[in-house]
């Protein structure tokens, strides 16, 4: 059996694996199922004297030493060296949430391929990405690392990253094994607090959270990573039904599963194992093939096999999977593991150009009251804010090998661009850091704004405010930044607000104070030039939101593909008068002190032109379950310049054996039109895409009426209907 997206192993590799398994002692097999951290002398000795399977976080100048030790070991099995190459290696791309805003598979595939190329030059052949956890809660710090709230978007982009990382594998030797993580449901952490409990009904698990993982398996991901969270009472790193069952048996995945850092022994803290011995038994029995950094397997697996608790065949299977990945990567040939003494591609122009393109495509224009793009009238620009003059924070929360000094800041990029236009830029920090509360720098910013034609404020979050273990209970602009914005806005100088953040922030109070808002996420090494090119109109914004933006944190979790409820939210009944009689007027799913709608919906984003949609239609009103939905919509560029629209197709299952989301994204296309150009955008959606797993675990399309909408975001009307008969 081989993972659907991968060719079968070559016979020579099969033979090599059989021979090695024959030669391996039980202890060898157990050590092959272990990943150590770093390559200090003690670890190099462990590798030389043993049969260690993998190492992560190996400094480039220690790669050859530890691989030579592996080669010198009794069986000479090379190490698989892993690293978190999440959104770039030396050349850093936008955070994955930002990349998702591009709605562009080719773009993220290119970014992954570049990351793999640079990492492989340092002897890294395994990355712990793509992270395809569905994230509906912006309080959760790791939303930054996710591909957003939608299963179809995350599935398509996650699969594209797998292809980018792995390429054609051994033929190039500058590829890395992908790792779909964190399997599964990690993003549903209660309260948005990282590592917290997750309670997900099985139908929701299969119809939402597992979808992008299945896509990664089908794309040929060589590895998966089990997660930290307990899911419905069972830690995902001890969940046999989902690992040996769904992933390996049902999906046919024949790569290997690595635990997340310490997640095997954390089953003790979860209360799912009494001690490390039981944790090892749980992990191996569940199908976690390799233990990351902790030593429960190493310390207890032999005893567990000896006393019959564990079937030795499970260890053989795990080792076979690990060795198969090493064969597919070509590690047994020396060039498969060696590092380049002088990495040729780290930060090269080609890679930086791709990072610039990705950063420009990931920015989302949220508001523009005729102030962008900056024209000849904006010669004197006041640039304000700590993030505008910072090379490190814009790299985001997961770029351990990126370097701030490689970045081109927004200040440097805008200064250079304005100089070419005989413009002038004056930079004022305004506040010391994103979180500092001191306001003594605001006056200088106000003065700079008064003397300028336009004030560009670059505000947001430091990189460390998102990412692992960095969840927030509030979603406001931190520190004295709101006061800085308010003071600059009060000057009357037009304000362009550029936000760099690792999550959606609540912009309700911010929006009125800016004439334009550009959301740049954490845009990576080339974020500065990308943002400058957008502000000056050299590039037109095309990003769309991969997550809903809440109006207030009290709405969270908020996502577009929600259920309708029996009392769908109606007109807002805010300000219910005191003494109102308790008659059931306005008894619908609302808040009395806030709107129920997001501030900005999933899929939203402005451009510098205007697109007009005609009436969508489907070719047939009745379609067989094995048929195809032929949908189309006229689209015209009515504005003054070329633009790219992300045309989104949504479907709703009106009545089914489960309540279904009010709409689900089923397809999307990026369409670029010249001014005045018109086109017919066509979709061919297999009816099978409407299938869902129902309460008895059957995955099928249920006949009945569906509605369909095609438009610019998750608010588009669902004004077409058809029947599946
Ligand atoms: C971390 C993260 C995981 C990462 C791993 C190795 O705790 O949860 O995403 O790949 O450990 O650094």
XYZ file of C-alpha atoms and ligand atoms in Angstrom, residues 35 37 56-57 82-86 127-129 131 133 142 145 179 181-182 186 194-195 225-228 258-262 266 292-293 398 468, ligand 1:
48
model
C 14.151 12.110 17.386
C 17.177 17.666 19.721
C 15.859 18.377 14.813
C 17.329 21.831 15.320
C 14.138 18.178 10.663
C 13.418 21.850 11.243
C 10.466 24.210 11.465
C 10.696 25.735 8.013
C 7.168 27.065 8.226
C 10.117 20.394 7.604
C 7.333 20.440 10.166
C 4.869 22.056 7.768
C 0.239 23.411 9.450
C -5.243 23.222 11.549
C -1.227 29.760 16.218
C 0.593 29.597 11.323
C 4.712 17.119 7.666
C 0.310 19.059 11.395
C -1.079 19.089 14.067
C -5.698 21.580 17.680
C -3.191 27.220 23.208
C -2.935 23.524 24.199
C 2.591 15.167 13.279
C 0.231 14.238 16.074
C -0.907 17.126 18.240
C -0.856 18.248 21.882
C 5.955 11.943 14.627
C 4.696 13.188 17.979
C 4.746 16.880 18.711
C 7.335 18.020 21.222
C 6.700 16.056 24.399
C 2.238 14.885 28.181
C 10.022 13.819 19.331
C 12.703 14.567 21.945
C 7.854 31.178 13.076
C 2.813 28.927 19.903
C 6.494 22.691 18.685
C 5.281 22.838 17.806
C 5.394 22.121 16.494
C 6.847 22.128 16.053
C 7.625 21.270 17.027
C 9.122 21.242 16.700
O 6.088 22.541 20.012
O 4.004 22.523 18.348
O 4.544 22.789 15.559
O 6.963 21.615 14.746
O 7.434 21.665 18.371
O 9.664 22.495 16.921
